[in-house]
mmCIF file with all atom_site columns, C-alpha atoms in Angstrom:
data_model
loop_
_atom_site.group_PDB
_atom_site.id
_atom_site.type_symbol
_atom_site.label_atom_id
_atom_site.label_alt_id
_atom_site.label_comp_id
_atom_site.label_asym_id
_atom_site.label_entity_id
_atom_site.label_seq_id
_atom_site.pdbx_PDB_ins_code
_atom_site.Cartn_x
_atom_site.Cartn_y
_atom_site.Cartn_z
_atom_site.occupancy
_atom_site.B_iso_or_equiv
_atom_site.pdbx_formal_charge
_atom_site.auth_seq_id
_atom_site.auth_comp_id
_atom_site.auth_asym_id
_atom_site.auth_atom_id
_atom_site.pdbx_PDB_model_num
ATOM 1   C CA . MET S 1 1   ? -11.216 -4.426  -16.217 1.00 0.00 ? 1   MET S CA 1
ATOM 2   C CA . ALA S 1 2   ? -9.501  -4.847  -12.884 1.00 0.00 ? 2   ALA S CA 1
ATOM 3   C CA . SER S 1 3   ? -11.618 -3.280  -10.189 1.00 0.00 ? 3   SER S CA 1
ATOM 4   C CA . ARG S 1 4   ? -10.225 -1.120  -7.422  1.00 0.00 ? 4   ARG S CA 1
ATOM 5   C CA . ILE S 1 5   ? -10.655 -3.970  -4.928  1.00 0.00 ? 5   ILE S CA 1
ATOM 6   C CA . VAL S 1 6   ? -8.847  -6.476  -7.172  1.00 0.00 ? 6   VAL S CA 1
ATOM 7   C CA . VAL S 1 7   ? -5.888  -4.123  -7.694  1.00 0.00 ? 7   VAL S CA 1
ATOM 8   C CA . TYR S 1 8   ? -5.675  -3.337  -3.976  1.00 0.00 ? 8   TYR S CA 1
ATOM 9   C CA . ASN S 1 9   ? -5.846  -7.034  -3.017  1.00 0.00 ? 9   ASN S CA 1
ATOM 10  C CA . GLU S 1 10  ? -3.057  -7.886  -5.489  1.00 0.00 ? 10  GLU S CA 1
ATOM 11  C CA . ILE S 1 11  ? -0.798  -5.161  -4.103  1.00 0.00 ? 11  ILE S CA 1
ATOM 12  C CA . ALA S 1 12  ? -1.601  -5.944  -0.450  1.00 0.00 ? 12  ALA S CA 1
ATOM 13  C CA . THR S 1 13  ? -1.008  -9.672  -0.947  1.00 0.00 ? 13  THR S CA 1
ATOM 14  C CA . ALA S 1 14  ? 2.350   -9.066  -2.640  1.00 0.00 ? 14  ALA S CA 1
ATOM 15  C CA . ILE S 1 15  ? 3.499   -6.721  0.115   1.00 0.00 ? 15  ILE S CA 1
ATOM 16  C CA . ASN S 1 16  ? 2.338   -9.005  2.930   1.00 0.00 ? 16  ASN S CA 1
ATOM 17  C CA . THR S 1 17  ? 4.048   -11.963 1.237   1.00 0.00 ? 17  THR S CA 1
ATOM 18  C CA . TYR S 1 18  ? 7.256   -9.911  1.233   1.00 0.00 ? 18  TYR S CA 1
ATOM 19  C CA . ASP S 1 19  ? 6.815   -8.882  4.886   1.00 0.00 ? 19  ASP S CA 1
ATOM 20  C CA . ALA S 1 20  ? 3.803   -9.899  6.970   1.00 0.00 ? 20  ALA S CA 1
ATOM 21  C CA . ASN S 1 21  ? 4.543   -7.097  9.457   1.00 0.00 ? 21  ASN S CA 1
ATOM 22  C CA . VAL S 1 22  ? 3.694   -4.318  6.997   1.00 0.00 ? 22  VAL S CA 1
ATOM 23  C CA . TYR S 1 23  ? 0.361   -2.646  7.724   1.00 0.00 ? 23  TYR S CA 1
ATOM 24  C CA . VAL S 1 24  ? -1.446  -2.175  4.376   1.00 0.00 ? 24  VAL S CA 1
ATOM 25  C CA . THR S 1 25  ? -4.562  -0.048  3.915   1.00 0.00 ? 25  THR S CA 1
ATOM 26  C CA . GLN S 1 26  ? -6.546  1.285   0.981   1.00 0.00 ? 26  GLN S CA 1
ATOM 27  C CA . ARG S 1 27  ? -7.516  4.552   2.613   1.00 0.00 ? 27  ARG S CA 1
ATOM 28  C CA . TYR S 1 28  ? -5.502  7.558   3.560   1.00 0.00 ? 28  TYR S CA 1
ATOM 29  C CA . GLU S 1 29  ? -4.690  7.753   7.247   1.00 0.00 ? 29  GLU S CA 1
ATOM 30  C CA . PRO S 1 30  ? -3.080  11.001  8.465   1.00 0.00 ? 30  PRO S CA 1
ATOM 31  C CA . ILE S 1 31  ? -1.244  9.029   11.133  1.00 0.00 ? 31  ILE S CA 1
ATOM 32  C CA . PRO S 1 32  ? -0.283  5.454   10.186  1.00 0.00 ? 32  PRO S CA 1
ATOM 33  C CA . LYS S 1 33  ? -1.464  2.863   12.714  1.00 0.00 ? 33  LYS S CA 1
ATOM 34  C CA . SER S 1 34  ? 1.936   1.182   12.654  1.00 0.00 ? 34  SER S CA 1
ATOM 35  C CA . ILE S 1 35  ? 5.265   1.365   10.859  1.00 0.00 ? 35  ILE S CA 1
ATOM 36  C CA . PRO S 1 36  ? 6.023   0.056   8.277   1.00 0.00 ? 36  PRO S CA 1
ATOM 37  C CA . CYS S 1 37  ? 2.798   1.082   6.554   1.00 0.00 ? 37  CYS S CA 1
ATOM 38  C CA . VAL S 1 38  ? 1.604   1.122   2.941   1.00 0.00 ? 38  VAL S CA 1
ATOM 39  C CA . MET S 1 39  ? -1.347  3.227   1.829   1.00 0.00 ? 39  MET S CA 1
ATOM 40  C CA . CYS S 1 40  ? -2.562  2.185   -1.625  1.00 0.00 ? 40  CYS S CA 1
ATOM 41  C CA . GLN S 1 41  ? -5.535  4.052   -3.016  1.00 0.00 ? 41  GLN S CA 1
ATOM 42  C CA . GLN S 1 42  ? -7.129  4.773   -6.354  1.00 0.00 ? 42  GLN S CA 1
ATOM 43  C CA . THR S 1 43  ? -6.847  8.517   -6.921  1.00 0.00 ? 43  THR S CA 1
ATOM 44  C CA . SER S 1 44  ? -8.666  8.784   -10.236 1.00 0.00 ? 44  SER S CA 1
ATOM 45  C CA . LYS S 1 45  ? -10.796 6.824   -12.666 1.00 0.00 ? 45  LYS S CA 1
ATOM 46  C CA . VAL S 1 46  ? -11.480 8.607   -15.944 1.00 0.00 ? 46  VAL S CA 1
ATOM 47  C CA . ARG S 1 47  ? -13.923 7.107   -18.415 1.00 0.00 ? 47  ARG S CA 1
ATOM 48  C CA . THR S 1 48  ? -12.479 7.197   -21.911 1.00 0.00 ? 48  THR S CA 1
ATOM 49  C CA . GLN S 1 49  ? -15.070 8.261   -24.485 1.00 0.00 ? 49  GLN S CA 1
ATOM 50  C CA . ARG S 1 50  ? -12.774 7.252   -27.279 1.00 0.00 ? 50  ARG S CA 1
ATOM 51  C CA . PHE S 1 51  ? -13.295 3.583   -26.423 1.00 0.00 ? 51  PHE S CA 1
ATOM 52  C CA . ALA S 1 52  ? -17.041 3.695   -25.715 1.00 0.00 ? 52  ALA S CA 1
ATOM 53  C CA . THR S 1 53  ? -18.974 1.055   -27.649 1.00 0.00 ? 53  THR S CA 1
ATOM 54  C CA . LEU S 1 54  ? -21.804 1.718   -30.093 1.00 0.00 ? 54  LEU S CA 1
ATOM 55  C CA . CYS S 1 55  ? -24.162 0.711   -27.273 1.00 0.00 ? 55  CYS S CA 1
ATOM 56  C CA . ASN S 1 56  ? -22.837 3.745   -25.376 1.00 0.00 ? 56  ASN S CA 1
ATOM 57  C CA . THR S 1 57  ? -21.229 1.612   -22.680 1.00 0.00 ? 57  THR S CA 1
ATOM 58  C CA . ASP S 1 58  ? -17.950 2.594   -21.141 1.00 0.00 ? 58  ASP S CA 1
ATOM 59  C CA . GLU S 1 59  ? -15.979 -0.466  -20.105 1.00 0.00 ? 59  GLU S CA 1
ATOM 60  C CA . GLN S 1 60  ? -12.704 1.430   -20.517 1.00 0.00 ? 60  GLN S CA 1
ATOM 61  C CA . SER S 1 61  ? -11.143 3.770   -18.000 1.00 0.00 ? 61  SER S CA 1
ATOM 62  C CA . TYR S 1 62  ? -7.791  5.364   -17.272 1.00 0.00 ? 62  TYR S CA 1
ATOM 63  C CA . ASP S 1 63  ? -7.021  4.566   -13.641 1.00 0.00 ? 63  ASP S CA 1
ATOM 64  C CA . THR S 1 64  ? -4.407  6.089   -11.361 1.00 0.00 ? 64  THR S CA 1
ATOM 65  C CA . TYR S 1 65  ? -3.257  4.736   -8.002  1.00 0.00 ? 65  TYR S CA 1
ATOM 66  C CA . GLU S 1 66  ? -1.054  6.329   -5.389  1.00 0.00 ? 66  GLU S CA 1
ATOM 67  C CA . VAL S 1 67  ? 1.120   4.290   -3.047  1.00 0.00 ? 67  VAL S CA 1
ATOM 68  C CA . GLN S 1 68  ? 2.668   5.811   0.066   1.00 0.00 ? 68  GLN S CA 1
ATOM 69  C CA . VAL S 1 69  ? 5.208   3.781   2.009   1.00 0.00 ? 69  VAL S CA 1
ATOM 70  C CA . PHE S 1 70  ? 6.118   4.761   5.567   1.00 0.00 ? 70  PHE S CA 1
ATOM 71  C CA . ALA S 1 71  ? 9.112   2.925   7.044   1.00 0.00 ? 71  ALA S CA 1
ATOM 72  C CA . ASN S 1 72  ? 12.044  3.172   9.399   1.00 0.00 ? 72  ASN S CA 1
ATOM 73  C CA . GLY S 1 73  ? 14.816  4.131   6.992   1.00 0.00 ? 73  GLY S CA 1
ATOM 74  C CA . LEU S 1 74  ? 14.620  5.267   3.393   1.00 0.00 ? 74  LEU S CA 1
ATOM 75  C CA . GLN S 1 75  ? 16.146  2.035   2.054   1.00 0.00 ? 75  GLN S CA 1
ATOM 76  C CA . ASN S 1 76  ? 13.483  -0.023  3.829   1.00 0.00 ? 76  ASN S CA 1
ATOM 77  C CA . ALA S 1 77  ? 10.773  2.203   2.305   1.00 0.00 ? 77  ALA S CA 1
ATOM 78  C CA . TYR S 1 78  ? 12.252  1.731   -1.170  1.00 0.00 ? 78  TYR S CA 1
ATOM 79  C CA . ASN S 1 79  ? 12.483  -2.048  -0.645  1.00 0.00 ? 79  ASN S CA 1
ATOM 80  C CA . ILE S 1 80  ? 8.785   -2.208  0.186   1.00 0.00 ? 80  ILE S CA 1
ATOM 81  C CA . MET S 1 81  ? 7.958   0.110   -2.727  1.00 0.00 ? 81  MET S CA 1
ATOM 82  C CA . ALA S 1 82  ? 9.878   -2.212  -5.074  1.00 0.00 ? 82  ALA S CA 1
ATOM 83  C CA . VAL S 1 83  ? 7.345   -4.950  -4.288  1.00 0.00 ? 83  VAL S CA 1
ATOM 84  C CA . ALA S 1 84  ? 4.450   -2.620  -5.191  1.00 0.00 ? 84  ALA S CA 1
ATOM 85  C CA . GLU S 1 85  ? 6.276   -1.485  -8.351  1.00 0.00 ? 85  GLU S CA 1
ATOM 86  C CA . ALA S 1 86  ? 6.782   -5.062  -9.521  1.00 0.00 ? 86  ALA S CA 1
ATOM 87  C CA . LYS S 1 87  ? 3.137   -5.988  -8.912  1.00 0.00 ? 87  LYS S CA 1
ATOM 88  C CA . PHE S 1 88  ? 1.769   -2.874  -10.629 1.00 0.00 ? 88  PHE S CA 1
ATOM 89  C CA . LYS S 1 89  ? 4.029   -3.602  -13.614 1.00 0.00 ? 89  LYS S CA 1
ATOM 90  C CA . GLN S 1 90  ? 2.719   -7.166  -13.709 1.00 0.00 ? 90  GLN S CA 1
ATOM 91  C CA . LEU S 1 91  ? -0.835  -5.751  -13.733 1.00 0.00 ? 91  LEU S CA 1
ATOM 92  C CA . GLY S 1 92  ? 0.013   -3.544  -16.739 1.00 0.00 ? 92  GLY S CA 1
ATOM 93  C CA . PHE S 1 93  ? 0.458   -0.213  -14.969 1.00 0.00 ? 93  PHE S CA 1
ATOM 94  C CA . PHE S 1 94  ? 3.127   2.381   -15.723 1.00 0.00 ? 94  PHE S CA 1
ATOM 95  C CA . GLU S 1 95  ? 4.956   4.120   -12.910 1.00 0.00 ? 95  GLU S CA 1
ATOM 96  C CA . GLU S 1 96  ? 4.671   7.879   -13.341 1.00 0.00 ? 96  GLU S CA 1
ATOM 97  C CA . ILE S 1 97  ? 6.696   9.019   -10.332 1.00 0.00 ? 97  ILE S CA 1
ATOM 98  C CA . CYS S 1 98  ? 8.463   7.611   -7.296  1.00 0.00 ? 98  CYS S CA 1
ATOM 99  C CA . THR S 1 99  ? 10.097  9.986   -4.857  1.00 0.00 ? 99  THR S CA 1
ATOM 100 C CA . PRO S 1 100 ? 10.837  10.468  -1.178  1.00 0.00 ? 100 PRO S CA 1
ATOM 101 C CA . VAL S 1 101 ? 8.581   13.058  0.429   1.00 0.00 ? 101 VAL S CA 1
ATOM 102 C CA . ASN S 1 102 ? 9.267   15.203  3.468   1.00 0.00 ? 102 ASN S CA 1
ATOM 103 C CA . ASN S 1 103 ? 7.439   13.840  6.426   1.00 0.00 ? 103 ASN S CA 1
ATOM 104 C CA . GLY S 1 104 ? 6.190   15.809  9.435   1.00 0.00 ? 104 GLY S CA 1
ATOM 105 C CA . ASP S 1 105 ? 7.359   13.046  11.766  1.00 0.00 ? 105 ASP S CA 1
ATOM 106 C CA . LYS S 1 106 ? 11.124  12.616  11.396  1.00 0.00 ? 106 LYS S CA 1
ATOM 107 C CA . ALA S 1 107 ? 10.975  9.237   13.169  1.00 0.00 ? 107 ALA S CA 1
ATOM 108 C CA . PHE S 1 108 ? 10.254  7.489   9.846   1.00 0.00 ? 108 PHE S CA 1
ATOM 109 C CA . ASP S 1 109 ? 10.671  8.025   6.100   1.00 0.00 ? 109 ASP S CA 1
ATOM 110 C CA . ARG S 1 110 ? 8.034   8.218   3.360   1.00 0.00 ? 110 ARG S CA 1
ATOM 111 C CA . VAL S 1 111 ? 8.205   7.347   -0.349  1.00 0.00 ? 111 VAL S CA 1
ATOM 112 C CA . VAL S 1 112 ? 5.314   8.145   -2.711  1.00 0.00 ? 112 VAL S CA 1
ATOM 113 C CA . ALA S 1 113 ? 4.652   6.654   -6.166  1.00 0.00 ? 113 ALA S CA 1
ATOM 114 C CA . ARG S 1 114 ? 1.857   6.927   -8.745  1.00 0.00 ? 114 ARG S CA 1
ATOM 115 C CA . PHE S 1 115 ? 0.848   4.272   -11.245 1.00 0.00 ? 115 PHE S CA 1
ATOM 116 C CA . SER S 1 116 ? -1.554  4.583   -14.188 1.00 0.00 ? 116 SER S CA 1
ATOM 117 C CA . ALA S 1 117 ? -3.058  2.258   -16.795 1.00 0.00 ? 117 ALA S CA 1
ATOM 118 C CA . GLN S 1 118 ? -5.774  2.041   -19.417 1.00 0.00 ? 118 GLN S CA 1
ATOM 119 C CA . GLN S 1 119 ? -8.176  -0.572  -18.084 1.00 0.00 ? 119 GLN S CA 1
ATOM 120 C CA . GLY S 1 120 ? -10.899 -2.574  -19.777 1.00 0.00 ? 120 GLY S CA 1
#
């Protein structure tokens, strides 16, 4: 099972390989420290009873991550998101949604996506 830290490190490394100037964090920040910015955080981890072993262990979980990209220009935000999408796909995640979201600060654009996978 890929831990939260492993998933975050994979996504952050891919994004920083694409563009070393992107600020990447795994916690939500109401005001990004710099633009472009990517916030990648695990939003849920649900243990799946169906896959529990006879020893009553629960190595399986259904994990969901949310990625928020803040950038100057919607196309730039989508370009950065494409890197996250490719890496999540490589890790076996399915993209549930990807959409631009109204942002309080009109100086930059924001795109939000959610990815989920059965882990373990």
